[in-house]
Amino acid sequence: MAEKPRVVFITGAGMSAESGLQTFRGAGGLWENHRIEEVASPEAWEMNRELVLRFYNERRRALANAVPNDGHRVITELQDEFDVRVITQNVDDLHERAGNVNVLHLHGELTKARSSADETLVVDIGYRDLCLGECASDGAPLRPHIVWFGESVPMMRLAADLVSTAHALVVVGTSLQVYPAASLLWEAPSHAIRFLIDPNPPEAPGFYVLSKGASEGLKEVAHLLRQQFFFR
Ligand code: APR
């Protein structure tokens, strides 16, 4: 059985927009009149822990009421014919809930928390609130399992290696304003075909751009991928 062609998806907040979850820069990058970069930061965690917990508790509650959209499902359906890998900047679990396997969360996961002293001590908290004063098994305060602005992105090497082995790269719903995630686009091998799906697409030289939403764009890209690799 010939190896399945590897299709790597890089998704951002726009992937979850049709599930009703706010994008970051859509709301002008603000939450309760705070810049998100200020709330999602180690400094905020030190200075105003309650504000940070409230920010993520609100997003976890919204996630509990959200469901995957057709875009997530198109990716799941492609898993039969392609070796599908998803690299997401999103911290929601909609890819997983749609049946996407091999999902790599560059910026962490909303449904998990971890010791603020030991980043390997991670616990599942589902969609519940994380309350002030909760501690991990090592006695340190529990914090959201999220990569904050200014913190390192431990999965970057793994993600870059994945993109470098792609036969096709599909970028969906990201403004490409946050690094190092955005630099992943340039790790694709020259022979890989490249698609970018976004109703308001950022600059992406060498990409076939579909200026439309995730669900509609992914249906079209799925058709093009089947044509390209299976001539049908
Ligand atoms: N379908 C596809 N894309 C959409 C849709 C949609 N229905 N609606 C909006 N978009 C696009 C927007 O045009 C925009 O280009 O989704 C993109 C969202 O961009 P951002 O809000 O900047 O989100 P993202 O690129 O994922 O942010 C990256 O920044 O705040 C940090 O860590 C956080 O992971 C996040 C990172």
PDB file of C-alpha atoms and ligand atoms in Angstrom:
ATOM      1  CA  MET A   1       0.000   0.000   0.000  1.00  0.00           C
ATOM      2  CA  ALA A   2       1.611   3.232  -1.119  1.00  0.00           C
ATOM      3  CA  GLU A   3       2.148   5.826   1.612  1.00  0.00           C
ATOM      4  CA  LYS A   4      -0.786   8.203   1.888  1.00  0.00           C
ATOM      5  CA  PRO A   5       0.116  11.752   0.817  1.00  0.00           C
ATOM      6  CA  ARG A   6       0.709  13.893   3.947  1.00  0.00           C
ATOM      7  CA  VAL A   7      -1.535  16.933   4.260  1.00  0.00           C
ATOM      8  CA  VAL A   8      -0.611  19.320   7.062  1.00  0.00           C
ATOM      9  CA  PHE A   9      -3.164  21.856   8.275  1.00  0.00           C
ATOM     10  CA  ILE A  10      -2.141  24.978  10.182  1.00  0.00           C
ATOM     11  CA  THR A  11      -5.238  26.470  11.792  1.00  0.00           C
ATOM     12  CA  GLY A  12      -5.993  29.630  13.740  1.00  0.00           C
ATOM     13  CA  ALA A  13      -8.948  31.263  15.462  1.00  0.00           C
ATOM     14  CA  GLY A  14     -10.829  31.628  12.161  1.00  0.00           C
ATOM     15  CA  MET A  15     -11.172  27.828  12.084  1.00  0.00           C
ATOM     16  CA  SER A  16     -13.438  28.061  15.151  1.00  0.00           C
ATOM     17  CA  ALA A  17     -15.240  31.278  14.155  1.00  0.00           C
ATOM     18  CA  GLU A  18     -18.093  29.352  12.482  1.00  0.00           C
ATOM     19  CA  SER A  19     -18.530  27.476  15.763  1.00  0.00           C
ATOM     20  CA  GLY A  20     -19.221  30.808  17.418  1.00  0.00           C
ATOM     21  CA  LEU A  21     -15.867  31.275  19.190  1.00  0.00           C
ATOM     22  CA  GLN A  22     -14.367  34.786  19.036  1.00  0.00           C
ATOM     23  CA  THR A  23     -11.218  35.312  16.978  1.00  0.00           C
ATOM     24  CA  PHE A  24      -8.483  37.378  18.628  1.00  0.00           C
ATOM     25  CA  ARG A  25      -8.107  40.296  16.298  1.00  0.00           C
ATOM     26  CA  GLY A  26     -11.696  40.242  15.134  1.00  0.00           C
ATOM     27  CA  ALA A  27     -12.787  41.868  18.383  1.00  0.00           C
ATOM     28  CA  GLY A  28      -9.993  44.394  17.883  1.00  0.00           C
ATOM     29  CA  GLY A  29      -7.850  42.137  20.034  1.00  0.00           C
ATOM     30  CA  LEU A  30      -9.650  43.306  23.161  1.00  0.00           C
ATOM     31  CA  TRP A  31     -11.384  41.544  26.029  1.00  0.00           C
ATOM     32  CA  GLU A  32     -13.124  43.598  28.735  1.00  0.00           C
ATOM     33  CA  ASN A  33     -11.118  46.551  27.356  1.00  0.00           C
ATOM     34  CA  HIS A  34      -7.853  44.771  28.078  1.00  0.00           C
ATOM     35  CA  ARG A  35      -5.432  43.934  25.296  1.00  0.00           C
ATOM     36  CA  ILE A  36      -5.384  40.152  25.081  1.00  0.00           C
ATOM     37  CA  GLU A  37      -1.577  40.223  24.958  1.00  0.00           C
ATOM     38  CA  GLU A  38      -1.722  41.804  28.427  1.00  0.00           C
ATOM     39  CA  VAL A  39      -4.105  39.255  29.945  1.00  0.00           C
ATOM     40  CA  ALA A  40      -2.487  36.175  28.381  1.00  0.00           C
ATOM     41  CA  SER A  41       0.905  36.848  29.968  1.00  0.00           C
ATOM     42  CA  PRO A  42       3.065  35.697  32.924  1.00  0.00           C
ATOM     43  CA  GLU A  43       3.055  39.307  34.192  1.00  0.00           C
ATOM     44  CA  ALA A  44      -0.761  39.345  34.384  1.00  0.00           C
ATOM     45  CA  TRP A  45      -0.634  35.976  36.159  1.00  0.00           C
ATOM     46  CA  GLU A  46       1.618  37.511  38.822  1.00  0.00           C
ATOM     47  CA  MET A  47      -0.153  40.866  39.046  1.00  0.00           C
ATOM     48  CA  ASN A  48      -3.841  40.009  38.619  1.00  0.00           C
ATOM     49  CA  ARG A  49      -4.414  36.268  38.853  1.00  0.00           C
ATOM     50  CA  GLU A  50      -8.171  36.598  39.175  1.00  0.00           C
ATOM     51  CA  LEU A  51      -8.434  38.550  35.886  1.00  0.00           C
ATOM     52  CA  VAL A  52      -6.440  35.871  34.052  1.00  0.00           C
ATOM     53  CA  LEU A  53      -8.535  33.059  35.543  1.00  0.00           C
ATOM     54  CA  ARG A  54     -11.752  34.902  34.602  1.00  0.00           C
ATOM     55  CA  PHE A  55     -10.523  35.354  30.988  1.00  0.00           C
ATOM     56  CA  TYR A  56      -9.975  31.629  30.547  1.00  0.00           C
ATOM     57  CA  ASN A  57     -13.011  30.550  32.574  1.00  0.00           C
ATOM     58  CA  GLU A  58     -15.218  32.618  30.221  1.00  0.00           C
ATOM     59  CA  ARG A  59     -13.608  31.014  27.172  1.00  0.00           C
ATOM     60  CA  ARG A  60     -13.946  27.511  28.656  1.00  0.00           C
ATOM     61  CA  ARG A  61     -17.670  28.111  29.316  1.00  0.00           C
ATOM     62  CA  ALA A  62     -18.103  29.349  25.710  1.00  0.00           C
ATOM     63  CA  LEU A  63     -16.280  26.243  24.478  1.00  0.00           C
ATOM     64  CA  ALA A  64     -18.619  23.966  26.467  1.00  0.00           C
ATOM     65  CA  ASN A  65     -21.501  25.413  24.406  1.00  0.00           C
ATOM     66  CA  ALA A  66     -19.697  25.337  21.038  1.00  0.00           C
ATOM     67  CA  VAL A  67     -19.693  22.474  18.537  1.00  0.00           C
ATOM     68  CA  PRO A  68     -17.282  21.654  15.684  1.00  0.00           C
ATOM     69  CA  ASN A  69     -18.245  23.094  12.277  1.00  0.00           C
ATOM     70  CA  ASP A  70     -18.225  21.629   8.763  1.00  0.00           C
ATOM     71  CA  GLY A  71     -14.624  22.741   8.342  1.00  0.00           C
ATOM     72  CA  HIS A  72     -13.464  20.479  11.178  1.00  0.00           C
ATOM     73  CA  ARG A  73     -15.507  17.635   9.678  1.00  0.00           C
ATOM     74  CA  VAL A  74     -13.968  18.046   6.207  1.00  0.00           C
ATOM     75  CA  ILE A  75     -10.554  17.541   7.804  1.00  0.00           C
ATOM     76  CA  THR A  76     -11.786  14.373   9.543  1.00  0.00           C
ATOM     77  CA  GLU A  77     -13.151  12.984   6.261  1.00  0.00           C
ATOM     78  CA  LEU A  78      -9.796  13.520   4.529  1.00  0.00           C
ATOM     79  CA  GLN A  79      -8.143  11.202   7.079  1.00  0.00           C
ATOM     80  CA  ASP A  80      -9.231   8.125   5.076  1.00  0.00           C
ATOM     81  CA  GLU A  81      -7.264   9.032   1.943  1.00  0.00           C
ATOM     82  CA  PHE A  82      -4.519  11.237   3.365  1.00  0.00           C
ATOM     83  CA  ASP A  83      -2.024  11.193   6.221  1.00  0.00           C
ATOM     84  CA  VAL A  84      -3.624  14.216   7.908  1.00  0.00           C
ATOM     85  CA  ARG A  85      -1.747  16.232  10.568  1.00  0.00           C
ATOM     86  CA  VAL A  86      -3.244  19.279  12.287  1.00  0.00           C
ATOM     87  CA  ILE A  87      -1.089  21.988  13.823  1.00  0.00           C
ATOM     88  CA  THR A  88      -3.356  24.465  15.578  1.00  0.00           C
ATOM     89  CA  GLN A  89      -2.790  27.774  17.338  1.00  0.00           C
ATOM     90  CA  ASN A  90      -6.224  27.268  18.884  1.00  0.00           C
ATOM     91  CA  VAL A  91      -6.622  26.172  22.462  1.00  0.00           C
ATOM     92  CA  ASP A  92     -10.125  24.792  21.928  1.00  0.00           C
ATOM     93  CA  ASP A  93     -10.814  21.051  21.484  1.00  0.00           C
ATOM     94  CA  LEU A  94     -13.054  21.351  18.419  1.00  0.00           C
ATOM     95  CA  HIS A  95     -10.597  19.549  16.122  1.00  0.00           C
ATOM     96  CA  GLU A  96     -10.552  16.582  18.494  1.00  0.00           C
ATOM     97  CA  ARG A  97     -14.326  16.642  19.002  1.00  0.00           C
ATOM     98  CA  ALA A  98     -14.803  16.479  15.225  1.00  0.00           C
ATOM     99  CA  GLY A  99     -12.662  13.331  15.114  1.00  0.00           C
ATOM    100  CA  ASN A 100      -9.435  14.941  13.886  1.00  0.00           C
ATOM    101  CA  VAL A 101      -6.537  12.815  15.122  1.00  0.00           C
ATOM    102  CA  ASN A 102      -2.881  13.852  15.269  1.00  0.00           C
ATOM    103  CA  VAL A 103      -3.680  17.365  16.554  1.00  0.00           C
ATOM    104  CA  LEU A 104      -0.715  19.404  17.793  1.00  0.00           C
ATOM    105  CA  HIS A 105      -1.611  22.407  19.998  1.00  0.00           C
ATOM    106  CA  LEU A 106       1.132  25.008  19.607  1.00  0.00           C
ATOM    107  CA  HIS A 107      -0.377  27.400  22.167  1.00  0.00           C
ATOM    108  CA  GLY A 108      -1.738  24.918  24.719  1.00  0.00           C
ATOM    109  CA  GLU A 109      -5.194  23.616  25.600  1.00  0.00           C
ATOM    110  CA  LEU A 110      -8.098  25.328  27.377  1.00  0.00           C
ATOM    111  CA  THR A 111      -9.354  22.035  28.861  1.00  0.00           C
ATOM    112  CA  LYS A 112      -6.087  21.482  30.748  1.00  0.00           C
ATOM    113  CA  ALA A 113      -4.320  23.124  33.688  1.00  0.00           C
ATOM    114  CA  ARG A 114      -0.787  22.682  35.042  1.00  0.00           C
ATOM    115  CA  SER A 115       1.380  23.385  38.025  1.00  0.00           C
ATOM    116  CA  SER A 116       2.844  26.905  37.815  1.00  0.00           C
ATOM    117  CA  ALA A 117       6.090  25.380  39.126  1.00  0.00           C
ATOM    118  CA  ASP A 118       6.339  22.273  36.908  1.00  0.00           C
ATOM    119  CA  GLU A 119       5.043  22.490  33.324  1.00  0.00           C
ATOM    120  CA  THR A 120       5.043  18.697  32.984  1.00  0.00           C
ATOM    121  CA  LEU A 121       2.410  18.389  35.756  1.00  0.00           C
ATOM    122  CA  VAL A 122      -0.686  18.714  33.558  1.00  0.00           C
ATOM    123  CA  VAL A 123      -4.267  17.834  34.555  1.00  0.00           C
ATOM    124  CA  ASP A 124      -7.524  17.653  32.585  1.00  0.00           C
ATOM    125  CA  ILE A 125     -10.147  20.123  33.857  1.00  0.00           C
ATOM    126  CA  GLY A 126     -12.626  19.817  30.989  1.00  0.00           C
ATOM    127  CA  TYR A 127     -14.845  22.898  30.716  1.00  0.00           C
ATOM    128  CA  ARG A 128     -15.019  23.727  34.426  1.00  0.00           C
ATOM    129  CA  ASP A 129     -13.783  26.971  35.991  1.00  0.00           C
ATOM    130  CA  LEU A 130     -10.289  27.076  37.422  1.00  0.00           C
ATOM    131  CA  CYS A 131     -10.601  28.803  40.806  1.00  0.00           C
ATOM    132  CA  LEU A 132      -8.150  31.050  42.607  1.00  0.00           C
ATOM    133  CA  GLY A 133      -6.169  29.076  45.164  1.00  0.00           C
ATOM    134  CA  GLU A 134      -6.402  25.698  43.434  1.00  0.00           C
ATOM    135  CA  CYS A 135      -3.069  23.889  43.626  1.00  0.00           C
ATOM    136  CA  ALA A 136      -1.421  21.093  41.664  1.00  0.00           C
ATOM    137  CA  SER A 137      -0.162  17.905  43.343  1.00  0.00           C
ATOM    138  CA  ASP A 138       3.212  19.623  43.888  1.00  0.00           C
ATOM    139  CA  GLY A 139       1.482  22.313  45.961  1.00  0.00           C
ATOM    140  CA  ALA A 140       2.086  25.083  43.428  1.00  0.00           C
ATOM    141  CA  PRO A 141      -0.880  27.126  42.122  1.00  0.00           C
ATOM    142  CA  LEU A 142      -2.675  25.579  39.152  1.00  0.00           C
ATOM    143  CA  ARG A 143      -2.491  27.760  36.015  1.00  0.00           C
ATOM    144  CA  PRO A 144      -4.103  27.460  32.567  1.00  0.00           C
ATOM    145  CA  HIS A 145      -2.126  25.093  30.299  1.00  0.00           C
ATOM    146  CA  ILE A 146      -1.685  27.880  27.740  1.00  0.00           C
ATOM    147  CA  VAL A 147       1.458  29.313  26.116  1.00  0.00           C
ATOM    148  CA  TRP A 148       1.355  32.980  27.135  1.00  0.00           C
ATOM    149  CA  PHE A 149       2.884  35.860  25.246  1.00  0.00           C
ATOM    150  CA  GLY A 150       6.615  35.887  25.951  1.00  0.00           C
ATOM    151  CA  GLU A 151       6.722  32.188  26.850  1.00  0.00           C
ATOM    152  CA  SER A 152       8.478  29.609  24.666  1.00  0.00           C
ATOM    153  CA  VAL A 153       6.500  27.394  22.269  1.00  0.00           C
ATOM    154  CA  PRO A 154       7.788  23.890  23.130  1.00  0.00           C
ATOM    155  CA  MET A 155       6.058  22.171  20.189  1.00  0.00           C
ATOM    156  CA  MET A 156       7.645  24.399  17.532  1.00  0.00           C
ATOM    157  CA  ARG A 157      10.409  21.939  16.545  1.00  0.00           C
ATOM    158  CA  LEU A 158       7.914  19.105  16.184  1.00  0.00           C
ATOM    159  CA  ALA A 159       5.591  21.342  14.162  1.00  0.00           C
ATOM    160  CA  ALA A 160       8.370  22.552  11.865  1.00  0.00           C
ATOM    161  CA  ASP A 161       9.478  18.957  11.237  1.00  0.00           C
ATOM    162  CA  LEU A 162       5.899  18.038  10.319  1.00  0.00           C
ATOM    163  CA  VAL A 163       5.509  20.931   7.873  1.00  0.00           C
ATOM    164  CA  SER A 164       8.852  20.062   6.263  1.00  0.00           C
ATOM    165  CA  THR A 165       7.450  16.620   5.320  1.00  0.00           C
ATOM    166  CA  ALA A 166       4.133  17.865   3.885  1.00  0.00           C
ATOM    167  CA  HIS A 167       2.987  17.038   0.347  1.00  0.00           C
ATOM    168  CA  ALA A 168       0.306  19.706   0.836  1.00  0.00           C
ATOM    169  CA  LEU A 169       0.007  22.558   3.351  1.00  0.00           C
ATOM    170  CA  VAL A 170      -3.400  24.084   4.128  1.00  0.00           C
ATOM    171  CA  VAL A 171      -3.456  27.254   6.266  1.00  0.00           C
ATOM    172  CA  VAL A 172      -6.897  28.161   7.645  1.00  0.00           C
ATOM    173  CA  GLY A 173      -8.158  31.135   9.634  1.00  0.00           C
ATOM    174  CA  THR A 174      -5.009  32.771  10.940  1.00  0.00           C
ATOM    175  CA  SER A 175      -3.869  36.382  10.548  1.00  0.00           C
ATOM    176  CA  LEU A 176      -0.243  35.150  10.667  1.00  0.00           C
ATOM    177  CA  GLN A 177       0.566  37.954  13.107  1.00  0.00           C
ATOM    178  CA  VAL A 178       1.951  35.792  15.900  1.00  0.00           C
ATOM    179  CA  TYR A 179       5.436  34.290  15.814  1.00  0.00           C
ATOM    180  CA  PRO A 180       6.984  31.763  15.877  1.00  0.00           C
ATOM    181  CA  ALA A 181       3.758  30.044  14.706  1.00  0.00           C
ATOM    182  CA  ALA A 182       3.528  32.128  11.523  1.00  0.00           C
ATOM    183  CA  SER A 183       7.068  31.159  10.498  1.00  0.00           C
ATOM    184  CA  LEU A 184       5.885  27.566  10.035  1.00  0.00           C
ATOM    185  CA  LEU A 185       4.620  28.484   6.559  1.00  0.00           C
ATOM    186  CA  TRP A 186       8.176  28.737   5.279  1.00  0.00           C
ATOM    187  CA  GLU A 187       9.125  25.240   6.454  1.00  0.00           C
ATOM    188  CA  ALA A 188       7.136  23.568   3.669  1.00  0.00           C
ATOM    189  CA  PRO A 189       9.224  21.793   0.995  1.00  0.00           C
ATOM    190  CA  SER A 190       9.245  23.455  -2.448  1.00  0.00           C
ATOM    191  CA  HIS A 191       7.188  20.670  -4.052  1.00  0.00           C
ATOM    192  CA  ALA A 192       4.343  20.971  -1.519  1.00  0.00           C
ATOM    193  CA  ILE A 193       1.153  22.529  -2.824  1.00  0.00           C
ATOM    194  CA  ARG A 194      -0.006  25.382  -0.605  1.00  0.00           C
ATOM    195  CA  PHE A 195      -3.486  26.664   0.137  1.00  0.00           C
ATOM    196  CA  LEU A 196      -4.604  29.511   2.360  1.00  0.00           C
ATOM    197  CA  ILE A 197      -8.258  29.919   3.392  1.00  0.00           C
ATOM    198  CA  ASP A 198      -9.414  33.185   4.974  1.00  0.00           C
ATOM    199  CA  PRO A 199     -12.209  35.678   4.122  1.00  0.00           C
ATOM    200  CA  ASN A 200      -9.685  38.452   4.740  1.00  0.00           C
ATOM    201  CA  PRO A 201      -6.445  36.716   3.765  1.00  0.00           C
ATOM    202  CA  PRO A 202      -3.025  37.859   5.028  1.00  0.00           C
ATOM    203  CA  GLU A 203      -0.092  38.054   2.583  1.00  0.00           C
ATOM    204  CA  ALA A 204       1.120  34.532   1.740  1.00  0.00           C
ATOM    205  CA  PRO A 205       3.407  34.375  -1.327  1.00  0.00           C
ATOM    206  CA  GLY A 206       3.275  31.022  -3.139  1.00  0.00           C
ATOM    207  CA  PHE A 207      -0.095  30.089  -1.657  1.00  0.00           C
ATOM    208  CA  TYR A 208      -3.287  29.439  -3.604  1.00  0.00           C
ATOM    209  CA  VAL A 209      -5.614  31.797  -1.700  1.00  0.00           C
ATOM    210  CA  LEU A 210      -9.323  31.112  -1.203  1.00  0.00           C
ATOM    211  CA  SER A 211     -10.925  34.300   0.176  1.00  0.00           C
ATOM    212  CA  LYS A 212     -13.745  32.533   1.974  1.00  0.00           C
ATOM    213  CA  GLY A 213     -14.717  30.987   5.301  1.00  0.00           C
ATOM    214  CA  ALA A 214     -13.234  27.784   6.683  1.00  0.00           C
ATOM    215  CA  SER A 215     -16.131  25.423   5.926  1.00  0.00           C
ATOM    216  CA  GLU A 216     -16.647  26.542   2.329  1.00  0.00           C
ATOM    217  CA  GLY A 217     -12.919  26.889   1.661  1.00  0.00           C
ATOM    218  CA  LEU A 218     -12.050  23.481   3.095  1.00  0.00           C
ATOM    219  CA  LYS A 219     -14.733  21.747   0.999  1.00  0.00           C
ATOM    220  CA  GLU A 220     -13.153  23.294  -2.097  1.00  0.00           C
ATOM    221  CA  VAL A 221      -9.599  22.415  -1.016  1.00  0.00           C
ATOM    222  CA  ALA A 222     -10.640  18.821  -0.237  1.00  0.00           C
ATOM    223  CA  HIS A 223     -11.931  18.521  -3.811  1.00  0.00           C
ATOM    224  CA  LEU A 224      -8.712  20.022  -5.221  1.00  0.00           C
ATOM    225  CA  LEU A 225      -6.554  17.678  -3.079  1.00  0.00           C
ATOM    226  CA  ARG A 226      -8.449  14.592  -4.318  1.00  0.00           C
ATOM    227  CA  GLN A 227      -8.058  15.816  -7.897  1.00  0.00           C
ATOM    228  CA  GLN A 228      -4.351  16.544  -7.414  1.00  0.00           C
ATOM    229  CA  PHE A 229      -3.400  13.278  -5.697  1.00  0.00           C
ATOM    230  CA  PHE A 230      -6.002  10.804  -6.892  1.00  0.00           C
ATOM    231  CA  PHE A 231      -7.012  12.339 -10.213  1.00  0.00           C
ATOM    232  CA  ARG A 232     -10.655  12.285  -9.321  1.00  0.00           C
TER     233      ARG A 232
HETATM  234  N1  APR B   1     -13.201  31.240   8.360  1.00  0.00           N
HETATM  235  C1  APR B   1     -11.857  31.344   8.195  1.00  0.00           C
HETATM  236  N2  APR B   1     -11.120  32.375   8.676  1.00  0.00           N
HETATM  237  C2  APR B   1     -11.779  33.341   9.347  1.00  0.00           C
HETATM  238  C3  APR B   1     -13.173  33.310   9.562  1.00  0.00           C
HETATM  239  C4  APR B   1     -13.889  32.196   9.038  1.00  0.00           C
HETATM  240  N3  APR B   1     -15.224  32.084   9.194  1.00  0.00           N
HETATM  241  N4  APR B   1     -13.520  34.440  10.269  1.00  0.00           N
HETATM  242  C5  APR B   1     -12.379  35.130  10.479  1.00  0.00           C
HETATM  243  N5  APR B   1     -11.339  34.483   9.918  1.00  0.00           N
HETATM  244  C6  APR B   1      -9.928  34.878   9.882  1.00  0.00           C
HETATM  245  C7  APR B   1      -9.653  36.359  10.035  1.00  0.00           C
HETATM  246  O1  APR B   1      -9.766  37.023   8.778  1.00  0.00           O
HETATM  247  C8  APR B   1      -8.226  36.348  10.558  1.00  0.00           C
HETATM  248  O2  APR B   1      -7.284  36.381   9.492  1.00  0.00           O
HETATM  249  O3  APR B   1      -9.293  34.266  10.976  1.00  0.00           O
HETATM  250  C9  APR B   1      -8.112  35.006  11.288  1.00  0.00           C
HETATM  251  C10 APR B   1      -8.052  35.152  12.790  1.00  0.00           C
HETATM  252  O4  APR B   1      -6.864  35.836  13.109  1.00  0.00           O
HETATM  253  P1  APR B   1      -6.535  36.108  14.656  1.00  0.00           P
HETATM  254  O5  APR B   1      -7.767  36.612  15.329  1.00  0.00           O
HETATM  255  O6  APR B   1      -5.278  36.932  14.682  1.00  0.00           O
HETATM  256  O7  APR B   1      -6.256  34.661  15.247  1.00  0.00           O
HETATM  257  P2  APR B   1      -4.926  33.813  15.143  1.00  0.00           P
HETATM  258  O8  APR B   1      -4.192  34.114  13.870  1.00  0.00           O
HETATM  259  O9  APR B   1      -5.291  32.398  15.391  1.00  0.00           O
HETATM  260  O10 APR B   1      -4.078  34.356  16.402  1.00  0.00           O
HETATM  261  C11 APR B   1      -2.851  33.710  16.632  1.00  0.00           C
HETATM  262  O11 APR B   1      -2.586  35.008  18.643  1.00  0.00           O
HETATM  263  O12 APR B   1      -3.750  35.794  20.436  1.00  0.00           O
HETATM  264  C12 APR B   1      -2.784  34.888  20.049  1.00  0.00           C
HETATM  265  O13 APR B   1      -2.192  32.805  20.933  1.00  0.00           O
HETATM  266  C13 APR B   1      -3.251  33.503  20.340  1.00  0.00           C
HETATM  267  O14 APR B   1      -3.278  31.556  18.926  1.00  0.00           O
HETATM  268  C14 APR B   1      -3.543  32.940  18.957  1.00  0.00           C
HETATM  269  C15 APR B   1      -2.569  33.710  18.095  1.00  0.00           C
END
